[in-house]
PDB file of C-alpha atoms and ligand atoms in Angstrom:
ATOM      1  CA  UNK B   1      29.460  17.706  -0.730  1.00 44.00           C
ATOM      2  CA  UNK B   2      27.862  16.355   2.471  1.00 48.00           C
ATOM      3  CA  UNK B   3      26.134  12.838   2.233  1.00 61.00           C
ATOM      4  CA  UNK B   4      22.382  13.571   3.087  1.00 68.00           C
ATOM      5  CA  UNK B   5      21.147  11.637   5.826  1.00 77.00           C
ATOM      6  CA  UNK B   6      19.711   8.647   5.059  1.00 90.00           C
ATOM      7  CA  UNK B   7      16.102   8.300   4.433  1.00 96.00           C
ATOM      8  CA  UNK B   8      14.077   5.829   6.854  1.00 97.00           C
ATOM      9  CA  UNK B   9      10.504   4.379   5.476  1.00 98.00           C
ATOM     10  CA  UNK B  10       7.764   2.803   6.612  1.00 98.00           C
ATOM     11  CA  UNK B  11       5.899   0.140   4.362  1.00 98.00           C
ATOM     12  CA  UNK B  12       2.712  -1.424   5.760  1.00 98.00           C
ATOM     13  CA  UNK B  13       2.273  -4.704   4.546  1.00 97.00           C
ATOM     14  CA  UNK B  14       5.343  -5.419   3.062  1.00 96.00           C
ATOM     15  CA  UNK B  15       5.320  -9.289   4.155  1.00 93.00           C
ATOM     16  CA  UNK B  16       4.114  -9.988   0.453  1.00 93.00           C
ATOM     17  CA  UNK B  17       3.354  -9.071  -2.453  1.00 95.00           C
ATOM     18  CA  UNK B  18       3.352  -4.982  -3.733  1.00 98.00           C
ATOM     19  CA  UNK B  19       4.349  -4.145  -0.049  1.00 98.00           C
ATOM     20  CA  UNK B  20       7.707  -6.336  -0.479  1.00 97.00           C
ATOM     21  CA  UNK B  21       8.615  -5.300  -4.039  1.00 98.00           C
ATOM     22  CA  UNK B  22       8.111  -1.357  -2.804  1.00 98.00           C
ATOM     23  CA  UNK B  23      10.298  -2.393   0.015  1.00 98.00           C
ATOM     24  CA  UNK B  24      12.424  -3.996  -1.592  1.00 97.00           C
ATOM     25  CA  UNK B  25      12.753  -1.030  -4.496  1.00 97.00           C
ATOM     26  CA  UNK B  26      13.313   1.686  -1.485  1.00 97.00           C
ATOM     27  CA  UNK B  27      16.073  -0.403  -0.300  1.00 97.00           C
ATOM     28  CA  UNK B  28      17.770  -0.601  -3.415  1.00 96.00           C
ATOM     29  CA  UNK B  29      17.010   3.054  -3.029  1.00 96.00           C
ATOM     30  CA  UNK B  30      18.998   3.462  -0.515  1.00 95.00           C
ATOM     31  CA  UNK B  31      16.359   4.369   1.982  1.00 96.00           C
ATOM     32  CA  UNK B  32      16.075   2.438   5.375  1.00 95.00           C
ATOM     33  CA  UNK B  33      13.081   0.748   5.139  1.00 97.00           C
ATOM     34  CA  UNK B  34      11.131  -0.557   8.099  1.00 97.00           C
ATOM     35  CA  UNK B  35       9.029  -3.595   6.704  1.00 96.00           C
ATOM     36  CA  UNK B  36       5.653  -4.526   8.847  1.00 97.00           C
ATOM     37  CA  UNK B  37       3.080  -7.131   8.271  1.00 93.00           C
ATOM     38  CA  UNK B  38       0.909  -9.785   9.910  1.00 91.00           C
ATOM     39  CA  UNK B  39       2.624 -12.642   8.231  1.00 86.00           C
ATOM     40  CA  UNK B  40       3.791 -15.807  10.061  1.00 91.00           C
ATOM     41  CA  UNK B  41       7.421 -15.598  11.642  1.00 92.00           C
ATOM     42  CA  UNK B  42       7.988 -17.574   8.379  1.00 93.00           C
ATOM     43  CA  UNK B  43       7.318 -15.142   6.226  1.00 92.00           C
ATOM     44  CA  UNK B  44       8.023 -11.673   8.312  1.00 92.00           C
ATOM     45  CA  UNK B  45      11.643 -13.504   8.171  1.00 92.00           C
ATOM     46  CA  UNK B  46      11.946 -14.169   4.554  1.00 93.00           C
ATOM     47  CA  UNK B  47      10.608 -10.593   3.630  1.00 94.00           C
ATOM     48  CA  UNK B  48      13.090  -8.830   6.329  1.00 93.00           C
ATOM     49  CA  UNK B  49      15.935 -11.429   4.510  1.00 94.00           C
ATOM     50  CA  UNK B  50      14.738  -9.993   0.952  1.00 94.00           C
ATOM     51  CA  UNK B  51      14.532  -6.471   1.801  1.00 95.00           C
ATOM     52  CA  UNK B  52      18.407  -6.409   3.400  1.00 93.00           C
ATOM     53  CA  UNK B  53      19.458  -8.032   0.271  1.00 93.00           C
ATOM     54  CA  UNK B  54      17.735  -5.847  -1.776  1.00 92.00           C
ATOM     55  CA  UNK B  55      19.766  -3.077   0.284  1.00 89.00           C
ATOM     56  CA  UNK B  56      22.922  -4.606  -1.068  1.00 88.00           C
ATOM     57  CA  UNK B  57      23.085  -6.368   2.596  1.00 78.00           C
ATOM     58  CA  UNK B  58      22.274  -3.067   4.662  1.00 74.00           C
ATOM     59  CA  UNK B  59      19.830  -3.039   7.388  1.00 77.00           C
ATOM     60  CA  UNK B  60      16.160  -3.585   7.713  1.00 87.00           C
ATOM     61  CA  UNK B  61      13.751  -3.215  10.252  1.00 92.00           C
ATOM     62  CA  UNK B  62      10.323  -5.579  11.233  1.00 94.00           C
ATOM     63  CA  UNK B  63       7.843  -3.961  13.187  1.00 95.00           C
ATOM     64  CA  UNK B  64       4.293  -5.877  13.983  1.00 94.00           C
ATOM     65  CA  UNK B  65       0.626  -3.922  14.213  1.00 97.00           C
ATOM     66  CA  UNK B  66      -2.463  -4.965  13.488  1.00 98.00           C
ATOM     67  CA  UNK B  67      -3.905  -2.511  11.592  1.00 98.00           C
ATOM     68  CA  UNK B  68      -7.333  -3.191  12.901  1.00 98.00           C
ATOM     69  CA  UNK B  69      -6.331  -1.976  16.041  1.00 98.00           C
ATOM     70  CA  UNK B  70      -5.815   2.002  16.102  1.00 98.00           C
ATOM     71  CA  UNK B  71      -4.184   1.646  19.881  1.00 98.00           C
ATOM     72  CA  UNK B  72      -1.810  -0.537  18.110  1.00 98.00           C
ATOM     73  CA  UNK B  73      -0.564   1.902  15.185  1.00 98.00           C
ATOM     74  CA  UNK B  74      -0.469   4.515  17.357  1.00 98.00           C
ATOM     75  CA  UNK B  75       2.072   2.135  19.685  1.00 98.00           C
ATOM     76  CA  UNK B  76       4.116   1.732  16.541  1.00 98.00           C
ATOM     77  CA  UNK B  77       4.275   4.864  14.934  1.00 98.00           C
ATOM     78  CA  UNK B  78       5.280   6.226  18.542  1.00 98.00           C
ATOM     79  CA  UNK B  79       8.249   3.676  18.674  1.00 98.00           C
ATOM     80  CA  UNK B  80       9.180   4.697  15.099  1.00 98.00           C
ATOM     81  CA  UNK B  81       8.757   8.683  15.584  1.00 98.00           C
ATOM     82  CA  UNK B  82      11.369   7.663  19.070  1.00 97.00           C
ATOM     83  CA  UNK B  83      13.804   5.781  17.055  1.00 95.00           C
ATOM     84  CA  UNK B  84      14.533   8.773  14.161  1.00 94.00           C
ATOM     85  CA  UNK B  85      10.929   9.543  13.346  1.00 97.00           C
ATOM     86  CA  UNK B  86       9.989   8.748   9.114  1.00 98.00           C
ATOM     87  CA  UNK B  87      11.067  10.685   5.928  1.00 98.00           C
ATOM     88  CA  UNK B  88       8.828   8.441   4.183  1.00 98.00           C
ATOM     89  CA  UNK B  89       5.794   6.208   4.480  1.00 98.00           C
ATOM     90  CA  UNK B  90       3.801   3.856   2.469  1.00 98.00           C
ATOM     91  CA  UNK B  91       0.228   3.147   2.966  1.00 98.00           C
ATOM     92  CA  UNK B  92       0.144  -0.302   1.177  1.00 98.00           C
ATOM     93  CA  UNK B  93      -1.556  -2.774   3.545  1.00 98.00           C
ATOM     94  CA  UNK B  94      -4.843  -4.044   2.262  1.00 97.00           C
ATOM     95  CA  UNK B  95      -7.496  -7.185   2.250  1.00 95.00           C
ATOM     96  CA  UNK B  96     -10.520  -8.127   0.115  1.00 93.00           C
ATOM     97  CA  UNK B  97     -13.464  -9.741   0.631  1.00 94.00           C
ATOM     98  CA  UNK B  98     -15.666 -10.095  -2.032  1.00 92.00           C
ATOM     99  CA  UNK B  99     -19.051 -10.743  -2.347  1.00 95.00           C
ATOM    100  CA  UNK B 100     -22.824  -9.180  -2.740  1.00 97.00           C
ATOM    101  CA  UNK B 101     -23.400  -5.921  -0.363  1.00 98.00           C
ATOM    102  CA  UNK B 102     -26.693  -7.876   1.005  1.00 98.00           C
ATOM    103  CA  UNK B 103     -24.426 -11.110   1.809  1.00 98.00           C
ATOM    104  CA  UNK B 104     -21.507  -9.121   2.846  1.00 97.00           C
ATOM    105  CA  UNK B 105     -20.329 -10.245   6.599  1.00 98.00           C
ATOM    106  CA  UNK B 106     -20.544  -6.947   8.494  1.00 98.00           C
ATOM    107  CA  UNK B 107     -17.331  -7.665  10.513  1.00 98.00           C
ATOM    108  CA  UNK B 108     -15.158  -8.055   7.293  1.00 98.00           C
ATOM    109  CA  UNK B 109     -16.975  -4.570   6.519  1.00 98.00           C
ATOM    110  CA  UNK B 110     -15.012  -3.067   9.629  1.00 98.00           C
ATOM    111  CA  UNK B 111     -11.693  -4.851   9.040  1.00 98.00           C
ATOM    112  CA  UNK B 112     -11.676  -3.556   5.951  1.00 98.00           C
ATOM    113  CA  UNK B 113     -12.789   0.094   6.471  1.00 98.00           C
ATOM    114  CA  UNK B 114     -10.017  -0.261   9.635  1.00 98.00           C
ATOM    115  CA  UNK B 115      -6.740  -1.512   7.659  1.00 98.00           C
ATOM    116  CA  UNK B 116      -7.714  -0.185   4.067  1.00 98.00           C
ATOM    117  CA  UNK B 117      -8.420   3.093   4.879  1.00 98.00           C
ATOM    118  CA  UNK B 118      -8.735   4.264   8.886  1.00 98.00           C
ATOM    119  CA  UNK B 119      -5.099   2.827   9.292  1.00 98.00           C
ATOM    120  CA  UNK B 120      -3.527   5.200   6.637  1.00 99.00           C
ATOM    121  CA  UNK B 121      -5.513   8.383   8.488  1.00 98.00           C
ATOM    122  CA  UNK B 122      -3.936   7.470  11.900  1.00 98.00           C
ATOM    123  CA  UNK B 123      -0.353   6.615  10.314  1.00 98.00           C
ATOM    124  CA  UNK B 124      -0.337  10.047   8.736  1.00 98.00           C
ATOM    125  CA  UNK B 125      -1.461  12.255  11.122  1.00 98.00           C
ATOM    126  CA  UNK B 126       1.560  10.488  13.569  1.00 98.00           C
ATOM    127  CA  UNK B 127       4.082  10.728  10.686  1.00 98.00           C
ATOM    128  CA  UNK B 128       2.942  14.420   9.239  1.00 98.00           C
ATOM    129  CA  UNK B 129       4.371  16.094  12.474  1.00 98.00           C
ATOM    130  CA  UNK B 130       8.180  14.642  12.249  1.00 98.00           C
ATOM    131  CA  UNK B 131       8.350  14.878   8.487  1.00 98.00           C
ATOM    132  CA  UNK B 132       7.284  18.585   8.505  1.00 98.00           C
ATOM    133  CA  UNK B 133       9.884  18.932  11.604  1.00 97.00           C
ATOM    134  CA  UNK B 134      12.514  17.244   9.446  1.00 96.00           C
ATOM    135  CA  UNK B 135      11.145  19.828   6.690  1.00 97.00           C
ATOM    136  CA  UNK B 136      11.089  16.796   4.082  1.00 98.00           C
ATOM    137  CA  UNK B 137       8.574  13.861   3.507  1.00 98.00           C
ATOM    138  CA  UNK B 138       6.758  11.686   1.086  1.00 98.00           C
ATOM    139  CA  UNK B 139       3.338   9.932   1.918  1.00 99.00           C
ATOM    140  CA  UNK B 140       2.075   7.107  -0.794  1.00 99.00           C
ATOM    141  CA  UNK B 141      -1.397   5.770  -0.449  1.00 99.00           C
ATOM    142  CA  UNK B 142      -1.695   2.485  -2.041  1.00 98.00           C
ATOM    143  CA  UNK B 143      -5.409   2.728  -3.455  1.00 98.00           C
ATOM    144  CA  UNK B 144      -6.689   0.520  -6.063  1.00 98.00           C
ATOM    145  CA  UNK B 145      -7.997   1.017  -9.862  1.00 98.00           C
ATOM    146  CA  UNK B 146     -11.401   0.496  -7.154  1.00 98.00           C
ATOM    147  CA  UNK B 147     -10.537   3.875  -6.011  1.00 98.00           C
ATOM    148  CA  UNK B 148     -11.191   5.425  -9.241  1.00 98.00           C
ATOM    149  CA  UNK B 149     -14.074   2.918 -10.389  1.00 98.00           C
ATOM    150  CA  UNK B 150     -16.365   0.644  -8.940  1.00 97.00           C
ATOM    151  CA  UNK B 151     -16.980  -2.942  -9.409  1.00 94.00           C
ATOM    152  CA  UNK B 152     -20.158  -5.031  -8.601  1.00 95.00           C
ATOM    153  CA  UNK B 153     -19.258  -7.694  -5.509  1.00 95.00           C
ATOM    154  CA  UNK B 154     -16.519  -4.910  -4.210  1.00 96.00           C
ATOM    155  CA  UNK B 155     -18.872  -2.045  -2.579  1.00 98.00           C
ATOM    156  CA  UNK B 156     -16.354  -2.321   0.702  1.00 98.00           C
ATOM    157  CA  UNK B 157     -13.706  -2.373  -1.427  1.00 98.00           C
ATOM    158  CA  UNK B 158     -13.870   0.415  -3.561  1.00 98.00           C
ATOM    159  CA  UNK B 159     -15.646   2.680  -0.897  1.00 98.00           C
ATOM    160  CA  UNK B 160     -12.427   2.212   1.277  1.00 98.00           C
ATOM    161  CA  UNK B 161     -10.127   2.373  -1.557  1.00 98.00           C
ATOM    162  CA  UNK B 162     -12.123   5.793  -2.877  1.00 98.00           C
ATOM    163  CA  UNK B 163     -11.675   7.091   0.898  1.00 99.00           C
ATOM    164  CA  UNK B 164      -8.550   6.386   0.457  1.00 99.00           C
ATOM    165  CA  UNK B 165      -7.711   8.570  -2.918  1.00 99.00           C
ATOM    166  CA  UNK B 166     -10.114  11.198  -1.248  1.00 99.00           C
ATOM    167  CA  UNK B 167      -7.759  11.173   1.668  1.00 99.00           C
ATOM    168  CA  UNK B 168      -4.849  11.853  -0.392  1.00 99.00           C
ATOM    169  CA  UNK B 169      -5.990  14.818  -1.493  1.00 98.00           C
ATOM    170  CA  UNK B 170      -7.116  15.901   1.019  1.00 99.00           C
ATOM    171  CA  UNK B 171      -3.621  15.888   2.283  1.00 99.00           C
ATOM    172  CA  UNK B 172      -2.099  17.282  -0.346  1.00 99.00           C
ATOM    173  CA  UNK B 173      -3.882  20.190   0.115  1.00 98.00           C
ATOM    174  CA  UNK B 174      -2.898  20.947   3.581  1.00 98.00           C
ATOM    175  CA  UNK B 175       0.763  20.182   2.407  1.00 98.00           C
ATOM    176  CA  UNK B 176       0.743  22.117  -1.008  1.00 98.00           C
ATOM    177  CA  UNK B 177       2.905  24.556   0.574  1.00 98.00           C
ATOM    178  CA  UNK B 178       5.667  23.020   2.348  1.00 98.00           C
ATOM    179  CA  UNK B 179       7.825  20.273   1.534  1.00 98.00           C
ATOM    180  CA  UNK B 180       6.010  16.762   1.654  1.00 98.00           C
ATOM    181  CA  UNK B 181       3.699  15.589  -0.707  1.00 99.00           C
ATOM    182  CA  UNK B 182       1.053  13.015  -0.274  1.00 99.00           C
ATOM    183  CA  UNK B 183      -0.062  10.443  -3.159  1.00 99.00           C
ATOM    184  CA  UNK B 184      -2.042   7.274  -4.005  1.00 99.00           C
ATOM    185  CA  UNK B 185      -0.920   4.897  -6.706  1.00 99.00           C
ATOM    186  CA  UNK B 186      -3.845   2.964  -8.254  1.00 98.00           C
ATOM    187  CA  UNK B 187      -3.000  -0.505  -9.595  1.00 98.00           C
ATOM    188  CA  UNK B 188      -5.049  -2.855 -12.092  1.00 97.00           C
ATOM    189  CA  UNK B 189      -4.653  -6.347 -11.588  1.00 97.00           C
ATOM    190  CA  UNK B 190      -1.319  -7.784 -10.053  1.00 97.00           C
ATOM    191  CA  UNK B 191      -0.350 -11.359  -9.382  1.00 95.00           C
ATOM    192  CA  UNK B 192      -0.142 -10.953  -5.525  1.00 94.00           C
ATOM    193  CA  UNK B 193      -1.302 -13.396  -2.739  1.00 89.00           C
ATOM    194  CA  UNK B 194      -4.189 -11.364  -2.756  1.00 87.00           C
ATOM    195  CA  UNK B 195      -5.198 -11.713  -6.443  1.00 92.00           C
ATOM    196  CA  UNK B 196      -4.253 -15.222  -6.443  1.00 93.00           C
ATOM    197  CA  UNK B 197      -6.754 -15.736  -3.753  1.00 92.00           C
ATOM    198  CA  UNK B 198      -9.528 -14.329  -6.102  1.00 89.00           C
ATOM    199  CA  UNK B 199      -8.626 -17.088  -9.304  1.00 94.00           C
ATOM    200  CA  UNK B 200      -8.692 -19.813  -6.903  1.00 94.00           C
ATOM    201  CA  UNK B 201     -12.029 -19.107  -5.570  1.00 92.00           C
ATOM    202  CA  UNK B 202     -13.593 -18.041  -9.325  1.00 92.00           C
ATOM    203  CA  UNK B 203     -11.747 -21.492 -10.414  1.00 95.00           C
ATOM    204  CA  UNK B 204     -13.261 -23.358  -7.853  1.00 95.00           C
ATOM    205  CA  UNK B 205     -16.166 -21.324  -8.135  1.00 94.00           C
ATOM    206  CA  UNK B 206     -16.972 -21.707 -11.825  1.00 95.00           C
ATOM    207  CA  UNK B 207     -15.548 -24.905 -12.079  1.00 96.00           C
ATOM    208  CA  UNK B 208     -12.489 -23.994 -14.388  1.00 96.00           C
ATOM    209  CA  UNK B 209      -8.472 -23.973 -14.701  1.00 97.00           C
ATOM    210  CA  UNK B 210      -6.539 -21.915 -12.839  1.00 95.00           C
ATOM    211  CA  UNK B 211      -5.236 -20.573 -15.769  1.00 95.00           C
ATOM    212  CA  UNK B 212      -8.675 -20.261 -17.317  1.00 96.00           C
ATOM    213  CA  UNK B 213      -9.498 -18.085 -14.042  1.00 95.00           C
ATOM    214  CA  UNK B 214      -6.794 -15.770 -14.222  1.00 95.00           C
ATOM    215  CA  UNK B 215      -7.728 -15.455 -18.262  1.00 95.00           C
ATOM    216  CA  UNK B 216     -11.251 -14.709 -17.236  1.00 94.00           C
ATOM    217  CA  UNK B 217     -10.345 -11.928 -13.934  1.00 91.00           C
ATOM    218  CA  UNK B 218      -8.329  -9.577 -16.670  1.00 94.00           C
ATOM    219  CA  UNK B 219     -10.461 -10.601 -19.688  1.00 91.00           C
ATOM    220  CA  UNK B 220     -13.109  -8.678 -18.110  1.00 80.00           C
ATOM    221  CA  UNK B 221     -11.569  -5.608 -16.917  1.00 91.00           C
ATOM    222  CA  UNK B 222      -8.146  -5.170 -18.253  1.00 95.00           C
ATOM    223  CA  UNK B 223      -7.626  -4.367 -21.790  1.00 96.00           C
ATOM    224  CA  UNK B 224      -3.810  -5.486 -21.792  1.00 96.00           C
ATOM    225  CA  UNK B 225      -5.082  -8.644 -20.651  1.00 96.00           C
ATOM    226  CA  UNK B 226      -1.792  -9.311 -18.963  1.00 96.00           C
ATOM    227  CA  UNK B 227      -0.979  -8.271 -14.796  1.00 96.00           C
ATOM    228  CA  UNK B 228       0.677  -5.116 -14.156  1.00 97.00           C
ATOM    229  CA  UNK B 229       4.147  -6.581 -11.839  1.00 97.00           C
ATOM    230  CA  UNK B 230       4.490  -5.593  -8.651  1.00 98.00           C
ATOM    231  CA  UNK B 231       7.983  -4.412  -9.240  1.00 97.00           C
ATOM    232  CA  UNK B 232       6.303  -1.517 -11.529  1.00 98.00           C
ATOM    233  CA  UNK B 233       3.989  -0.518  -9.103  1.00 98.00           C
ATOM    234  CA  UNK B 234       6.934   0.011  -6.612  1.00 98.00           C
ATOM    235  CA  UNK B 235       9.091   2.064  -9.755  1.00 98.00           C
ATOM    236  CA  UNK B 236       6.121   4.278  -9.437  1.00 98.00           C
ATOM    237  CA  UNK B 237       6.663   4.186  -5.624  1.00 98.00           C
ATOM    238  CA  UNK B 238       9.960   5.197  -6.004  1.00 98.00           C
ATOM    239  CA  UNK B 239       9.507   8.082  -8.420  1.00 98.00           C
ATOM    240  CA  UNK B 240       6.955   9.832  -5.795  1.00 98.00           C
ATOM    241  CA  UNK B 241       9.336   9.460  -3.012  1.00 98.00           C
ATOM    242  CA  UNK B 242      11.861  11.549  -5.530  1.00 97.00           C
ATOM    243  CA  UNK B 243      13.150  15.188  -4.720  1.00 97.00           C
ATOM    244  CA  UNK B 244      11.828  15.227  -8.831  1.00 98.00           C
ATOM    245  CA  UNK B 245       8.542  14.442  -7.659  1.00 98.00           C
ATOM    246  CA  UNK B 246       8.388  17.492  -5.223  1.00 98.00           C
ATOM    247  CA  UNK B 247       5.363  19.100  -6.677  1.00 98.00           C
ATOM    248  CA  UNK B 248       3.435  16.125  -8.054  1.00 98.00           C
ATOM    249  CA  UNK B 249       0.616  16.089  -5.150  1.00 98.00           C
ATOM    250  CA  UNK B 250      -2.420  14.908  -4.674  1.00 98.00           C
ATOM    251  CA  UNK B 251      -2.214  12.455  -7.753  1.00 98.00           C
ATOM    252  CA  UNK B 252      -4.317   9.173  -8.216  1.00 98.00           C
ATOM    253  CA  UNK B 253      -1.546   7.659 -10.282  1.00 98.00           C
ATOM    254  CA  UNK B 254      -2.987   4.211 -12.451  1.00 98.00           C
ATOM    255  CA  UNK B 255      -1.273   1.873 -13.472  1.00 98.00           C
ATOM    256  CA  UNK B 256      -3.512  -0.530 -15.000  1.00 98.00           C
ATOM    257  CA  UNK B 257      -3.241  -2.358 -18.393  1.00 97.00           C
ATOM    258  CA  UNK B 258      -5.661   0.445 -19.237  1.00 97.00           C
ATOM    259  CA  UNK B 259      -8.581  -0.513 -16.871  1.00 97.00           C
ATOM    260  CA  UNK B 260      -9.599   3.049 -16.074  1.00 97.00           C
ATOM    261  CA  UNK B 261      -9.322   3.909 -19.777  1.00 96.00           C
ATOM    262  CA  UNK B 262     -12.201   1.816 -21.014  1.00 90.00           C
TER     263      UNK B 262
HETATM  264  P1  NAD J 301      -1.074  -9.169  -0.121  1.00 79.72           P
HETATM  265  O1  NAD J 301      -2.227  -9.929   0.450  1.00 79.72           O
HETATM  266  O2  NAD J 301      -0.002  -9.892  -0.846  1.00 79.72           O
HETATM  267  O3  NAD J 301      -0.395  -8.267   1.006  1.00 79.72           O
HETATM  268  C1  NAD J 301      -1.155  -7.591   1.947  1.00 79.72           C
HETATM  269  C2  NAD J 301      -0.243  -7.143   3.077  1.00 79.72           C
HETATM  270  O4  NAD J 301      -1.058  -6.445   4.033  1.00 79.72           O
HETATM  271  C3  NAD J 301       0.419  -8.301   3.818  1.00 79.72           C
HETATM  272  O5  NAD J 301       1.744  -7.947   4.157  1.00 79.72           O
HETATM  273  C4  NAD J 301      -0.421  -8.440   5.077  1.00 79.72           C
HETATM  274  O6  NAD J 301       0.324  -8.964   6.190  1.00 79.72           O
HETATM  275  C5  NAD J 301      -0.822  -6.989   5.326  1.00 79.72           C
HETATM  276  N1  NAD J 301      -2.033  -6.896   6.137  1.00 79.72           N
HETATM  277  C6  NAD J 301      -3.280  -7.346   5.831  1.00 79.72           C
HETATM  278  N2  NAD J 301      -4.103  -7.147   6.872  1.00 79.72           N
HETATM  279  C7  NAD J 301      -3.373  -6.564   7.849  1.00 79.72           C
HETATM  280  C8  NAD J 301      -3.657  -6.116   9.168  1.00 79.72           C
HETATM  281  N3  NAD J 301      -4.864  -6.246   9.731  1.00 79.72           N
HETATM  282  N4  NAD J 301      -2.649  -5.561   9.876  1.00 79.72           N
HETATM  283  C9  NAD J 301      -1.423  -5.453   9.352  1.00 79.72           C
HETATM  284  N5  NAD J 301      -1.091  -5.839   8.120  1.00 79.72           N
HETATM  285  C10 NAD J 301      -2.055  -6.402   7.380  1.00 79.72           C
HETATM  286  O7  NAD J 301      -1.768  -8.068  -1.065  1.00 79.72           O
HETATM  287  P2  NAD J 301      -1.243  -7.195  -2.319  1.00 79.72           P
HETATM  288  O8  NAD J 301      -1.975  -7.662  -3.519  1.00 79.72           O
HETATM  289  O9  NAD J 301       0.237  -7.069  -2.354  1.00 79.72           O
HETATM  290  O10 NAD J 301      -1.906  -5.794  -1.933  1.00 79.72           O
HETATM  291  C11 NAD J 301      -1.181  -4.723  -1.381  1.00 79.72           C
HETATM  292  C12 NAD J 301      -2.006  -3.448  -1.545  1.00 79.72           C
HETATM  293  O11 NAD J 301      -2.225  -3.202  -2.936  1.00 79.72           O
HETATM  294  C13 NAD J 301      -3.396  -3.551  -0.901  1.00 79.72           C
HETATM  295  O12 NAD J 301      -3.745  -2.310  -0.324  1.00 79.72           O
HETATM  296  C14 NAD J 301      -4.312  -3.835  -2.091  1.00 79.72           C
HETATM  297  O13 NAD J 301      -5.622  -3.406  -1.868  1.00 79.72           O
HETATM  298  C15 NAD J 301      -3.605  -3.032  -3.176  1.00 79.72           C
HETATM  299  N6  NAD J 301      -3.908  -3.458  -4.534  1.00 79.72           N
HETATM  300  C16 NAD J 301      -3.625  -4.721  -4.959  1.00 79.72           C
HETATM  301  C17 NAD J 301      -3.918  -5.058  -6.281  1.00 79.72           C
HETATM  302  C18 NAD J 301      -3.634  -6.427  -6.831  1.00 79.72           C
HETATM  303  O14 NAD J 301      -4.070  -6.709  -7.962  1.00 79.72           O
HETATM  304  N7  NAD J 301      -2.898  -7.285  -6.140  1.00 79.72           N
HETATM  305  C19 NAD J 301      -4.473  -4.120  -7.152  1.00 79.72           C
HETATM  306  C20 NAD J 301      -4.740  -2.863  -6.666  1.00 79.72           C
HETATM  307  C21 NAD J 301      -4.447  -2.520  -5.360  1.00 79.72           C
END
């Protein structure tokens, strides 16, 4: 039998955090993954490193957009659909401000609107074309438990993240038919950069522990009371961007410690 091609992806955000343990999952995959981020030269390094090793020493590709910038993706994702076009792409770059919608800076409003959800529109519409050319592809939205529920101090956050699952349907339904499927994967709590951000500034905050932070963040939300690992999230990844996940489509897909189920 003929080796099948191999399969090239696109993570956003995969500098840190879920974005490097989904790239780093594809790799081991087999998939060519094409890591992006705005992390220092530091950091975009060390992920690229992490990802090729994680690919048994294979390549890896670093690309650089700021996802605020639509002019920008559409630059990138026209370099990427010259260089082999994308079987697969992940939708995992994200930021969080949190905070009051009365006291809420209006420019971190647009940021986030732009990279948490107007970022995965424009990627997809420039990927949909050379995946249903290619007659394969797999689209994961990385949404948020916020997509599904909303939290007081997060309005930005879980409108953009509950665009984002909305999106994903929407998708799927103009794909039902062919052979790509479009999904979001909705985490609980995970110990990213991003999370850790939050304890420090409810530690400092509330004058307590670190520890006594982190307690308090899934103490109030998560009934496992213990973070999901970013490693599971991306086993989800993976399964989507299975030929056995062909006809799951348009799923919101939790993974939570059983936040959503409360
Ligand atoms: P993280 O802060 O560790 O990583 C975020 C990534 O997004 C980084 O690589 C960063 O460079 C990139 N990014 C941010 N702004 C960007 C911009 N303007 N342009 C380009 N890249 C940009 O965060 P994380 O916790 O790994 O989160 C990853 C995704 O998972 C996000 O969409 C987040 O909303 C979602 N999520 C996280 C959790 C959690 O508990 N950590 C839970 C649910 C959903």
């Amino acid at each position: 039998m003929r080796d099948r091609p191999r399969r090239r992806a696109l993570v956003t955000g995969s500098t840190s955090g879920i974005g490097l343990a989904i790239a780093r999952r594809l790799a081991q995959d087999g998939v060519h993954v094409v890591a992006h981020g705005l992390g220092s030269a530091q950091e975009n390094a060390a992920a690229l490193r992490d990802i090729g090793e994680a690919a048994g020493g294979g390549a890896a590709e670093f690309v650089e957009a700021d996802l605020r910038d639509r002019h920008a993706i559409a630059r990138l994702m026209q370099d990427l659909n010259d260089g082999g076009g994308l079987d697969i792409l992940v939708n995992n770059a994200g930021m969080q401000r949190v905070a009051a919608i009365d006291r809420f800076v209006p420019e971190d409003w647009d940021d986030m609107l732009a990279v948490n959800l107007s970022a995965a529109f424009h990627t997809i519409r420039l990927a949909l074309p050379g995946m249903r050319a290619r007659g394969w592809g797999r689209i994961v939205n990385i949404a948020s438990v916020s997509g599904l529920v909303a939290a007081a101090g997060k309005a930005p956050y879980a409108a953009t993240k509950h665009g984002l699952v909305g999106l994903t349907k929407a998708v799927a339904l103009e794909t039902a038919r062919e052979p790509v499927t479009c999904n979001a994967v909705c985490p609980g709590w995970v110990l990213t950069p991003l999370v850790e951000r939050q304890i420090q500034s409810l530690a400092s905050g509330e004058g307590l522990s670190r520890d006594a932070a982190a307690a308090r963040l899934l103490g109030a939300k998560q009934p496992s009371q213990a973070f999901v690992r970013a490693e599971d999230v991306a086993a989800v990844v993976s399964f989507l961007c299975s030929d056995a996940a062909g006809e799951v489509r348009g799923a919101a897909w939790n993974i939570d410690g059983g936040y959503v189920a409360a």
